[in-house]
Amino acid sequence: MINFLNSSGDVWLPFFLTFQIQNTLFILLVLAILYVFGNTRALFKKQITLIALIKTLIPPVISLPFIGTVVRLDTIPLIKADFLIDVIGGGIAAENGLQISGFFFLIWLSGALLILSLFVYSSIKLRADNRKAERFYPTKMSLPARIKVYKNSKIKSPLVYGCVSPKIVLPLNWESFDKRMQHSILIHELCHIKNGDLWFNGIKLLSTIIHFINPLHWVLLHYFEMYSEMACDDSAIEKCALNREEYNRLIVQSAEALALPYWISRSHSLSRAFKLLKRRISYQINQKEDCLMKHSPLFRSAVLVVLLLSVIPLSWQCSKTDQSPERATSLEPVPVEKPAMVDENGVYAFFAVDKKPAIKEKIQPEYPDEARRKGIEGLVLLVVTIDENGQVIKAVPLEEVPVRDDKGRIVEMRAVDRLPELEPAAIAAAEKCTFKPAMKDGKAVKVKMAVPFRFRLH
């Protein structure tokens, strides 16, 4: 189990950190835009926050080769994959071998499963409670056939749930509401259905499962919920015979009791919490034509398009060749920019020989006990020097690899992340390996090449 967490964490953590950095930058951009457009329609601000929510579901998948440089392992003169020396340690790492990456992966996985479990429990409970609800047929209002209305004694505030077959659930004291209030409440809940808010709940759930650890995610979720309610308030006021003051009294009355926790259910309640209620009322009080910013539909569309385009640079991925050597899988020999064909000791570069060396005898290293106990595994790359007889006369760890730009030019040499716990065993084994010598102009020559040792526990 610990080995699974460690290996999964090693792959997950760099990807997840990149994901969080990108989304944090995008959410900050969205919050800045919301600040600039503070006095504007709630629907426009809801659209802005919706784009941000969708962005949180876009992982680093867009290739942008013009961003930065990459480590190209395929430029290192390695022997063919057939000669990869695979070291299987066997056994299970001790309990104290959980690495930092595995620890954070465990925390994230536990939180994600908890949120998913709460959502499933909430949905099941909501539907179980509604099985005993009384079917209600509103008078003086024609509803689409797929939308059903119920009265339920277990709720105190109107809500709506269900994507394919929406259901509006009303409190048992519904009859005590003023007729105009009843009409406006139904209009408000219908606006949630019409605006697609029930489908957006799926986006919110997935985003929360992935990014619950990011505080800015909760800020974004709060704003999206708030603007969704405000946008439905605007629609309800426009379509019913209430003025804003009367409507404010309505939502205060309906807020006497809260509905199910909105962040773990698919339901929408007319009133969520006291702070949200205050913001909604304040928005309606200040909703005057002379205090709202005037922007043409074209301008608003342009802002949304620019925001959508900004998703691209904030969803970049590292190149598939952008990996540290211990994680590499491509072991085919590809020459780097040619250094000297032969050094002062008469050792030829790997690319310079006519016939590459071929391994005759592989020596399997002993898996170090300490590394096994700690759950350490990975790829160790050694640079070995092979003499004219095919004997290894020197083996040292590879210390740096070339970094290339998008045109394949080397721009720097970058240090390799090494595994010092595994290197001595790899060196000892490499020095005992034998090869068929490299050939140059029909003669056996010394050659320098890289030999990979992959250590794994299973």
Tab-separated table of C-alpha atoms in Angstrom:
chain	number	residue	atom	x	y	z
A	1	MET	CA	0.000	0.000	0.000
A	2	ILE	CA	2.793	2.407	0.911
A	3	ASN	CA	4.603	1.645	-2.321
A	4	PHE	CA	1.406	2.374	-4.243
A	5	LEU	CA	0.987	5.716	-2.449
A	6	ASN	CA	4.627	6.656	-3.031
A	7	SER	CA	4.654	5.759	-6.717
A	8	SER	CA	1.252	7.363	-7.302
A	9	GLY	CA	2.289	10.451	-5.369
A	10	ASP	CA	5.464	10.843	-7.411
A	11	VAL	CA	3.392	11.004	-10.587
A	12	TRP	CA	0.471	12.954	-9.099
A	13	LEU	CA	2.227	15.682	-7.113
A	14	PRO	CA	4.056	17.565	-9.929
A	15	PHE	CA	0.939	17.401	-12.109
A	16	PHE	CA	-1.344	18.509	-9.256
A	17	LEU	CA	0.904	21.397	-8.230
A	18	THR	CA	1.016	22.636	-11.824
A	19	PHE	CA	-2.775	22.310	-11.976
A	20	GLN	CA	-3.219	24.308	-8.757
A	21	ILE	CA	-0.825	27.065	-9.806
A	22	GLN	CA	-2.601	27.496	-13.128
A	23	ASN	CA	-6.062	27.588	-11.551
A	24	THR	CA	-4.956	29.927	-8.779
A	25	LEU	CA	-3.669	32.416	-11.345
A	26	PHE	CA	-6.881	32.144	-13.360
A	27	ILE	CA	-9.122	32.608	-10.311
A	28	LEU	CA	-7.116	35.671	-9.278
A	29	LEU	CA	-7.642	37.050	-12.788
A	30	VAL	CA	-11.385	36.407	-12.492
A	31	LEU	CA	-11.574	38.077	-9.071
A	32	ALA	CA	-9.814	41.125	-10.505
A	33	ILE	CA	-12.335	41.279	-13.367
A	34	LEU	CA	-15.231	40.987	-10.910
A	35	TYR	CA	-13.786	43.860	-8.916
A	36	VAL	CA	-13.509	46.060	-12.006
A	37	PHE	CA	-17.068	45.218	-13.058
A	38	GLY	CA	-18.490	45.527	-9.554
A	39	ASN	CA	-21.645	47.437	-10.509
A	40	THR	CA	-22.980	45.377	-13.344
A	41	ARG	CA	-25.642	42.744	-13.896
A	42	ALA	CA	-25.447	39.533	-11.885
A	43	LEU	CA	-25.914	37.389	-14.992
A	44	PHE	CA	-22.734	38.796	-16.557
A	45	LYS	CA	-20.733	38.145	-13.389
A	46	LYS	CA	-22.205	34.661	-13.155
A	47	GLN	CA	-20.959	33.940	-16.676
A	48	ILE	CA	-17.475	35.090	-15.661
A	49	THR	CA	-17.380	32.806	-12.617
A	50	LEU	CA	-18.803	29.923	-14.666
A	51	ILE	CA	-15.872	30.191	-17.078
A	52	ALA	CA	-13.536	30.010	-14.086
A	53	LEU	CA	-15.299	26.896	-12.771
A	54	ILE	CA	-15.010	25.208	-16.156
A	55	LYS	CA	-11.324	26.168	-16.260
A	56	THR	CA	-10.750	24.318	-12.984
A	57	LEU	CA	-11.691	21.103	-14.801
A	58	ILE	CA	-9.176	21.614	-17.610
A	59	PRO	CA	-5.917	19.944	-16.556
A	60	PRO	CA	-2.517	20.875	-18.012
A	61	VAL	CA	-3.141	19.307	-21.433
A	62	ILE	CA	-2.498	22.093	-23.939
A	63	SER	CA	0.923	21.853	-25.549
A	64	LEU	CA	2.667	25.197	-25.845
A	65	PRO	CA	6.163	24.530	-27.201
A	66	PHE	CA	7.072	28.205	-27.099
A	67	ILE	CA	6.926	28.272	-23.301
A	68	GLY	CA	10.310	27.674	-21.714
A	69	THR	CA	12.762	24.903	-22.393
A	70	VAL	CA	12.550	21.207	-21.784
A	71	VAL	CA	14.794	18.432	-20.646
A	72	ARG	CA	15.202	16.037	-23.548
A	73	LEU	CA	16.218	12.621	-22.277
A	74	ASP	CA	16.165	11.301	-25.813
A	75	THR	CA	19.289	13.342	-26.553
A	76	ILE	CA	21.384	11.282	-24.142
A	77	PRO	CA	23.393	8.497	-25.861
A	78	LEU	CA	21.745	5.539	-24.165
A	79	ILE	CA	21.954	1.906	-25.103
A	80	LYS	CA	18.836	0.325	-26.532
A	81	ALA	CA	15.930	-0.623	-24.296
A	82	ASP	CA	16.821	-4.291	-24.789
A	83	PHE	CA	19.812	-3.703	-22.542
A	84	LEU	CA	17.913	-1.985	-19.743
A	85	ILE	CA	18.907	-3.685	-16.507
A	86	ASP	CA	15.737	-4.160	-14.476
A	87	VAL	CA	16.255	-4.588	-10.735
A	88	ILE	CA	13.262	-5.908	-8.811
A	89	GLY	CA	13.708	-5.614	-5.084
A	90	GLY	CA	10.625	-7.483	-3.975
A	91	GLY	CA	9.079	-7.153	-0.566
A	92	ILE	CA	7.090	-4.272	0.843
A	93	ALA	CA	8.476	-1.050	2.197
A	94	ALA	CA	8.205	-0.510	5.921
A	95	GLU	CA	5.409	1.646	7.370
A	96	ASN	CA	7.843	4.500	7.966
A	97	GLY	CA	8.682	4.572	4.263
A	98	LEU	CA	5.811	6.874	3.259
A	99	GLN	CA	7.314	9.721	1.257
A	100	ILE	CA	6.090	13.326	1.243
A	101	SER	CA	4.503	12.933	-2.183
A	102	GLY	CA	2.697	9.784	-1.045
A	103	PHE	CA	1.547	11.524	2.147
A	104	PHE	CA	0.001	14.459	0.258
A	105	PHE	CA	-1.560	12.098	-2.265
A	106	LEU	CA	-3.183	10.186	0.604
A	107	ILE	CA	-4.579	13.413	2.103
A	108	TRP	CA	-5.988	14.556	-1.232
A	109	LEU	CA	-7.459	11.145	-2.045
A	110	SER	CA	-9.097	10.906	1.393
A	111	GLY	CA	-10.612	14.374	1.077
A	112	ALA	CA	-11.891	13.713	-2.433
A	113	LEU	CA	-13.522	10.441	-1.363
A	114	LEU	CA	-15.069	12.142	1.676
A	115	ILE	CA	-16.646	14.898	-0.429
A	116	LEU	CA	-17.935	12.366	-2.942
A	117	SER	CA	-19.387	10.256	-0.118
A	118	LEU	CA	-21.140	13.270	1.414
A	119	PHE	CA	-22.631	14.138	-1.954
A	120	VAL	CA	-23.899	10.594	-2.509
A	121	TYR	CA	-25.348	10.473	1.020
A	122	SER	CA	-27.017	13.871	0.599
A	123	SER	CA	-28.517	12.919	-2.766
A	124	ILE	CA	-29.835	9.586	-1.486
A	125	LYS	CA	-31.320	11.212	1.617
A	126	LEU	CA	-32.951	13.990	-0.403
A	127	ARG	CA	-34.575	11.518	-2.764
A	128	ALA	CA	-35.623	9.231	0.086
A	129	ASP	CA	-37.281	12.121	1.897
A	130	ASN	CA	-39.053	13.187	-1.263
A	131	ARG	CA	-40.608	9.750	-1.823
A	132	LYS	CA	-43.096	10.590	0.909
A	133	ALA	CA	-43.724	14.073	-0.443
A	134	GLU	CA	-47.162	15.123	-1.639
A	135	ARG	CA	-47.558	15.904	-5.332
A	136	PHE	CA	-48.658	19.496	-5.860
A	137	TYR	CA	-50.217	21.078	-8.933
A	138	PRO	CA	-49.814	24.860	-9.011
A	139	THR	CA	-52.840	26.759	-10.224
A	140	LYS	CA	-52.628	29.677	-12.641
A	141	MET	CA	-49.194	28.531	-13.836
A	142	SER	CA	-48.384	26.218	-16.708
A	143	LEU	CA	-45.264	24.145	-16.111
A	144	PRO	CA	-43.428	21.902	-18.587
A	145	ALA	CA	-44.476	18.261	-18.285
A	146	ARG	CA	-41.006	17.128	-17.199
A	147	ILE	CA	-41.027	19.428	-14.155
A	148	LYS	CA	-42.863	18.073	-11.123
A	149	VAL	CA	-43.768	19.982	-7.966
A	150	TYR	CA	-44.028	18.472	-4.478
A	151	LYS	CA	-44.787	19.588	-0.942
A	152	ASN	CA	-42.568	18.116	1.746
A	153	SER	CA	-42.944	18.504	5.508
A	154	LYS	CA	-39.212	17.944	6.055
A	155	ILE	CA	-38.074	21.116	4.322
A	156	LYS	CA	-38.666	24.726	5.300
A	157	SER	CA	-37.346	26.514	2.247
A	158	PRO	CA	-38.166	25.904	-1.442
A	159	LEU	CA	-35.570	24.024	-3.447
A	160	VAL	CA	-35.149	22.303	-6.801
A	161	TYR	CA	-33.080	19.242	-7.750
A	162	GLY	CA	-32.698	16.745	-10.572
A	163	CYS	CA	-31.120	17.458	-13.952
A	164	VAL	CA	-33.076	15.292	-16.393
A	165	SER	CA	-36.386	15.367	-14.493
A	166	PRO	CA	-36.319	18.511	-12.341
A	167	LYS	CA	-38.376	18.524	-9.169
A	168	ILE	CA	-39.418	21.619	-7.255
A	169	VAL	CA	-39.978	20.912	-3.568
A	170	LEU	CA	-42.065	23.345	-1.522
A	171	PRO	CA	-42.399	23.586	2.269
A	172	LEU	CA	-45.526	22.259	3.934
A	173	ASN	CA	-46.615	25.763	4.991
A	174	TRP	CA	-46.696	26.788	1.342
A	175	GLU	CA	-50.404	27.684	1.522
A	176	SER	CA	-49.680	30.366	4.107
A	177	PHE	CA	-47.615	32.321	1.588
A	178	ASP	CA	-49.138	35.234	-0.269
A	179	LYS	CA	-50.273	34.268	-3.788
A	180	ARG	CA	-47.874	36.715	-5.392
A	181	MET	CA	-45.064	35.320	-3.257
A	182	GLN	CA	-45.934	31.792	-4.315
A	183	HIS	CA	-45.809	32.870	-7.925
A	184	SER	CA	-42.446	34.618	-7.550
A	185	ILE	CA	-40.921	31.639	-5.698
A	186	LEU	CA	-41.942	29.243	-8.452
A	187	ILE	CA	-40.586	31.652	-11.055
A	188	HIS	CA	-37.292	31.844	-9.132
A	189	GLU	CA	-36.925	28.066	-9.006
A	190	LEU	CA	-37.901	27.734	-12.661
A	191	CYS	CA	-35.151	30.235	-13.497
A	192	HIS	CA	-32.603	27.906	-11.871
A	193	ILE	CA	-33.806	25.140	-14.180
A	194	LYS	CA	-33.890	27.363	-17.259
A	195	ASN	CA	-30.433	28.809	-16.548
A	196	GLY	CA	-28.909	25.316	-16.322
A	197	ASP	CA	-27.913	25.687	-12.679
A	198	LEU	CA	-28.767	22.058	-11.940
A	199	TRP	CA	-26.260	20.926	-14.571
A	200	PHE	CA	-23.712	23.408	-13.279
A	201	ASN	CA	-23.937	21.630	-9.922
A	202	GLY	CA	-22.109	18.728	-11.553
A	203	ILE	CA	-19.296	21.085	-12.534
A	204	LYS	CA	-19.177	22.442	-8.989
A	205	LEU	CA	-19.018	18.952	-7.523
A	206	LEU	CA	-16.187	17.772	-9.786
A	207	SER	CA	-14.281	20.995	-9.216
A	208	THR	CA	-14.683	20.682	-5.450
A	209	ILE	CA	-13.532	17.053	-5.436
A	210	ILE	CA	-10.355	18.027	-7.290
A	211	HIS	CA	-9.598	21.425	-5.752
A	212	PHE	CA	-11.051	21.326	-2.242
A	213	ILE	CA	-7.560	21.909	-0.895
A	214	ASN	CA	-7.310	25.293	-2.674
A	215	PRO	CA	-8.887	28.140	-0.605
A	216	LEU	CA	-9.510	30.227	-3.726
A	217	HIS	CA	-11.735	27.453	-5.060
A	218	TRP	CA	-14.159	28.062	-2.192
A	219	VAL	CA	-14.082	31.803	-2.855
A	220	LEU	CA	-14.935	31.158	-6.501
A	221	LEU	CA	-17.710	28.746	-5.503
A	222	HIS	CA	-19.189	31.366	-3.175
A	223	TYR	CA	-19.281	34.004	-5.894
A	224	PHE	CA	-20.810	31.628	-8.424
A	225	GLU	CA	-23.564	30.648	-5.973
A	226	MET	CA	-24.233	34.261	-5.089
A	227	TYR	CA	-24.440	35.503	-8.676
A	228	SER	CA	-26.608	32.520	-9.639
A	229	GLU	CA	-29.124	33.494	-6.962
A	230	MET	CA	-28.978	37.170	-7.898
A	231	ALA	CA	-29.509	36.377	-11.586
A	232	CYS	CA	-32.586	34.305	-10.712
A	233	ASP	CA	-33.822	37.115	-8.461
A	234	ASP	CA	-33.584	39.512	-11.405
A	235	SER	CA	-35.536	37.133	-13.637
A	236	ALA	CA	-38.201	36.522	-10.996
A	237	ILE	CA	-38.773	40.240	-10.454
A	238	GLU	CA	-39.060	40.864	-14.188
A	239	LYS	CA	-41.582	38.045	-14.722
A	240	CYS	CA	-43.844	38.544	-11.701
A	241	ALA	CA	-45.890	41.426	-10.358
A	242	LEU	CA	-43.652	42.236	-7.381
A	243	ASN	CA	-41.479	45.290	-6.941
A	244	ARG	CA	-37.984	44.946	-5.474
A	245	GLU	CA	-39.033	45.930	-1.946
A	246	GLU	CA	-41.751	43.282	-1.869
A	247	TYR	CA	-39.405	40.690	-3.280
A	248	ASN	CA	-36.822	41.487	-0.611
A	249	ARG	CA	-39.446	40.886	2.064
A	250	LEU	CA	-40.172	37.555	0.409
A	251	ILE	CA	-36.611	36.267	0.513
A	252	VAL	CA	-36.255	37.430	4.133
A	253	GLN	CA	-39.336	35.413	5.030
A	254	SER	CA	-38.134	32.342	3.167
A	255	ALA	CA	-34.736	32.602	4.869
A	256	GLU	CA	-36.113	31.847	8.327
A	257	ALA	CA	-34.811	28.310	7.871
A	258	LEU	CA	-32.014	26.971	5.733
A	259	ALA	CA	-32.116	24.071	3.287
A	260	LEU	CA	-29.656	21.231	2.804
A	261	PRO	CA	-25.949	22.132	2.626
A	262	TYR	CA	-25.705	23.458	-0.910
A	263	TRP	CA	-22.089	22.443	-1.494
A	264	ILE	CA	-22.812	18.725	-1.214
A	265	SER	CA	-26.226	18.489	-2.873
A	266	ARG	CA	-27.757	19.075	-6.252
A	267	SER	CA	-30.479	21.211	-4.767
A	268	HIS	CA	-30.909	24.951	-5.025
A	269	SER	CA	-32.524	26.763	-2.131
A	270	LEU	CA	-34.095	30.214	-2.268
A	271	SER	CA	-32.100	31.142	0.828
A	272	ARG	CA	-28.649	29.781	1.717
A	273	ALA	CA	-27.124	31.680	4.568
A	274	PHE	CA	-27.382	35.030	6.271
A	275	LYS	CA	-24.415	36.629	4.508
A	276	LEU	CA	-25.634	35.544	1.100
A	277	LEU	CA	-29.085	36.875	1.972
A	278	LYS	CA	-27.640	40.269	2.858
A	279	ARG	CA	-25.723	40.434	-0.428
A	280	ARG	CA	-28.839	39.559	-2.417
A	281	ILE	CA	-30.934	42.196	-0.687
A	282	SER	CA	-28.190	44.800	-1.017
A	283	TYR	CA	-27.899	43.996	-4.721
A	284	GLN	CA	-31.637	44.513	-5.241
A	285	ILE	CA	-31.691	47.754	-3.239
A	286	ASN	CA	-28.851	49.186	-5.333
A	287	GLN	CA	-30.298	47.829	-8.561
A	288	LYS	CA	-31.036	51.182	-10.124
A	289	GLU	CA	-30.412	52.153	-13.674
A	290	ASP	CA	-28.316	55.176	-12.735
A	291	CYS	CA	-25.903	53.181	-10.556
A	292	LEU	CA	-25.365	50.220	-12.880
A	293	MET	CA	-22.465	50.276	-15.281
A	294	LYS	CA	-23.631	50.426	-18.858
A	295	HIS	CA	-21.914	48.038	-21.228
A	296	SER	CA	-23.063	46.985	-24.633
A	297	PRO	CA	-23.653	43.280	-25.357
A	298	LEU	CA	-20.688	43.432	-27.741
A	299	PHE	CA	-18.382	44.684	-24.995
A	300	ARG	CA	-19.553	42.029	-22.538
A	301	SER	CA	-19.078	39.355	-25.186
A	302	ALA	CA	-15.558	40.633	-25.868
A	303	VAL	CA	-14.683	40.374	-22.161
A	304	LEU	CA	-15.940	36.789	-22.034
A	305	VAL	CA	-14.031	35.856	-25.200
A	306	VAL	CA	-10.787	37.315	-23.826
A	307	LEU	CA	-11.327	35.395	-20.601
A	308	LEU	CA	-11.913	32.183	-22.541
A	309	LEU	CA	-8.748	32.734	-24.564
A	310	SER	CA	-6.756	33.220	-21.375
A	311	VAL	CA	-7.599	29.613	-20.491
A	312	ILE	CA	-5.105	28.447	-23.133
A	313	PRO	CA	-1.861	29.840	-21.667
A	314	LEU	CA	-3.027	28.803	-18.189
A	315	SER	CA	-3.587	25.171	-19.190
A	316	TRP	CA	-0.173	24.414	-20.638
A	317	GLN	CA	1.408	21.043	-20.185
A	318	CYS	CA	5.018	20.072	-20.009
A	319	SER	CA	6.276	18.361	-23.117
A	320	LYS	CA	6.106	14.592	-23.026
A	321	THR	CA	9.857	14.663	-23.208
A	322	ASP	CA	9.918	17.075	-20.285
A	323	GLN	CA	10.744	14.533	-17.651
A	324	SER	CA	13.574	13.872	-15.311
A	325	PRO	CA	15.748	10.879	-16.196
A	326	GLU	CA	14.532	8.675	-13.374
A	327	ARG	CA	11.025	8.770	-14.849
A	328	ALA	CA	11.984	8.237	-18.455
A	329	THR	CA	10.776	5.371	-20.578
A	330	SER	CA	12.310	6.250	-23.973
A	331	LEU	CA	15.743	4.666	-24.112
A	332	GLU	CA	16.563	4.747	-27.825
A	333	PRO	CA	19.946	6.315	-28.613
A	334	VAL	CA	19.748	9.756	-30.210
A	335	PRO	CA	22.933	11.832	-30.470
A	336	VAL	CA	23.299	15.255	-28.914
A	337	GLU	CA	25.153	18.064	-30.651
A	338	LYS	CA	28.422	16.398	-31.424
A	339	PRO	CA	31.187	16.960	-28.929
A	340	ALA	CA	34.687	15.765	-29.741
A	341	MET	CA	34.523	12.381	-31.474
A	342	VAL	CA	37.342	11.105	-29.278
A	343	ASP	CA	38.772	12.600	-26.088
A	344	GLU	CA	42.376	12.893	-24.956
A	345	ASN	CA	42.256	9.389	-23.458
A	346	GLY	CA	41.259	7.831	-26.754
A	347	VAL	CA	37.641	7.244	-25.669
A	348	TYR	CA	35.166	7.648	-28.524
A	349	ALA	CA	31.776	9.248	-28.192
A	350	PHE	CA	28.879	6.840	-28.545
A	351	PHE	CA	27.650	8.376	-31.814
A	352	ALA	CA	31.123	8.367	-33.358
A	353	VAL	CA	31.711	4.607	-33.572
A	354	ASP	CA	30.754	2.506	-36.581
A	355	LYS	CA	29.409	-0.374	-34.515
A	356	LYS	CA	27.764	0.206	-31.158
A	357	PRO	CA	28.747	-1.930	-28.188
A	358	ALA	CA	26.419	-4.824	-27.360
A	359	ILE	CA	25.976	-6.252	-23.907
A	360	LYS	CA	27.180	-9.835	-23.419
A	361	GLU	CA	26.552	-10.381	-19.731
A	362	LYS	CA	24.173	-8.469	-17.523
A	363	ILE	CA	24.946	-8.316	-13.834
A	364	GLN	CA	21.929	-7.911	-11.599
A	365	PRO	CA	22.579	-5.466	-8.725
A	366	GLU	CA	21.566	-6.280	-5.186
A	367	TYR	CA	18.647	-4.107	-4.128
A	368	PRO	CA	19.944	-2.061	-1.157
A	369	ASP	CA	18.130	-3.006	2.061
A	370	GLU	CA	17.864	0.602	3.221
A	371	ALA	CA	16.330	1.697	-0.079
A	372	ARG	CA	13.871	-1.203	0.061
A	373	ARG	CA	12.791	-0.291	3.591
A	374	LYS	CA	12.217	3.330	2.578
A	375	GLY	CA	10.317	2.365	-0.555
A	376	ILE	CA	12.848	4.059	-2.844
A	377	GLU	CA	12.701	3.093	-6.497
A	378	GLY	CA	13.462	4.733	-9.830
A	379	LEU	CA	15.900	4.918	-12.718
A	380	VAL	CA	19.664	5.232	-12.151
A	381	LEU	CA	21.675	6.356	-15.173
A	382	LEU	CA	25.377	5.629	-15.270
A	383	VAL	CA	27.975	6.807	-17.760
A	384	VAL	CA	30.262	3.826	-18.367
A	385	THR	CA	33.544	3.656	-20.247
A	386	ILE	CA	34.104	0.372	-22.110
A	387	ASP	CA	37.578	-0.650	-23.288
A	388	GLU	CA	38.673	-2.501	-26.436
A	389	ASN	CA	37.982	-5.848	-24.775
A	390	GLY	CA	34.432	-4.971	-23.768
A	391	GLN	CA	35.319	-4.522	-20.090
A	392	VAL	CA	33.917	-1.620	-18.073
A	393	ILE	CA	36.844	0.418	-16.828
A	394	LYS	CA	34.825	3.241	-15.287
A	395	ALA	CA	31.218	3.824	-14.194
A	396	VAL	CA	29.953	7.097	-12.740
A	397	PRO	CA	26.454	8.535	-12.212
A	398	LEU	CA	25.107	10.787	-14.947
A	399	GLU	CA	25.139	14.280	-13.472
A	400	GLU	CA	23.516	16.511	-16.085
A	401	VAL	CA	21.411	16.418	-19.221
A	402	PRO	CA	20.977	18.907	-22.050
A	403	VAL	CA	18.051	21.332	-22.021
A	404	ARG	CA	16.690	22.209	-25.444
A	405	ASP	CA	14.469	24.970	-26.760
A	406	ASP	CA	11.540	24.384	-29.117
A	407	LYS	CA	13.947	24.198	-32.092
A	408	GLY	CA	16.031	21.427	-30.560
A	409	ARG	CA	19.018	23.626	-29.719
A	410	ILE	CA	20.854	23.026	-26.456
A	411	VAL	CA	20.550	26.097	-24.259
A	412	GLU	CA	21.943	24.759	-20.985
A	413	MET	CA	22.953	21.659	-19.088
A	414	ARG	CA	20.636	20.825	-16.210
A	415	ALA	CA	21.504	18.756	-13.152
A	416	VAL	CA	19.851	15.358	-12.862
A	417	ASP	CA	17.796	14.375	-9.827
A	418	ARG	CA	19.829	11.464	-8.570
A	419	LEU	CA	19.086	8.523	-6.280
A	420	PRO	CA	22.195	8.216	-4.078
A	421	GLU	CA	20.713	5.283	-2.143
A	422	LEU	CA	20.681	3.173	-5.323
A	423	GLU	CA	23.770	4.428	-7.173
A	424	PRO	CA	26.456	2.330	-5.379
A	425	ALA	CA	24.642	-0.920	-6.190
A	426	ALA	CA	24.248	0.127	-9.822
A	427	ILE	CA	27.924	1.101	-10.123
A	428	ALA	CA	29.088	-2.190	-8.598
A	429	ALA	CA	26.960	-4.157	-11.058
A	430	ALA	CA	27.940	-2.035	-14.064
A	431	GLU	CA	31.641	-2.600	-13.433
A	432	LYS	CA	31.045	-6.364	-13.707
A	433	CYS	CA	29.035	-6.240	-16.937
A	434	THR	CA	30.769	-7.283	-20.161
A	435	PHE	CA	30.135	-6.008	-23.688
A	436	LYS	CA	31.036	-6.740	-27.245
A	437	PRO	CA	33.432	-3.869	-27.973
A	438	ALA	CA	32.580	-0.896	-30.127
A	439	MET	CA	34.188	-0.803	-33.566
A	440	LYS	CA	35.714	2.111	-35.474
A	441	ASP	CA	37.282	1.612	-38.932
A	442	GLY	CA	37.344	-2.130	-38.309
A	443	LYS	CA	39.152	-1.848	-34.967
A	444	ALA	CA	37.892	-2.266	-31.417
A	445	VAL	CA	37.934	1.069	-29.579
A	446	LYS	CA	37.079	2.499	-26.207
A	447	VAL	CA	33.642	4.092	-26.004
A	448	LYS	CA	31.581	6.037	-23.479
A	449	MET	CA	27.863	5.410	-23.146
A	450	ALA	CA	25.003	5.572	-20.667
A	451	VAL	CA	23.567	2.445	-19.066
A	452	PRO	CA	20.206	2.574	-17.262
A	453	PHE	CA	19.355	0.554	-14.163
A	454	ARG	CA	15.684	0.593	-13.232
A	455	PHE	CA	15.065	-0.254	-9.590
A	456	ARG	CA	11.525	-1.218	-8.640
A	457	LEU	CA	10.042	-3.008	-5.687
A	458	HIS	CA	7.456	-5.011	-7.635
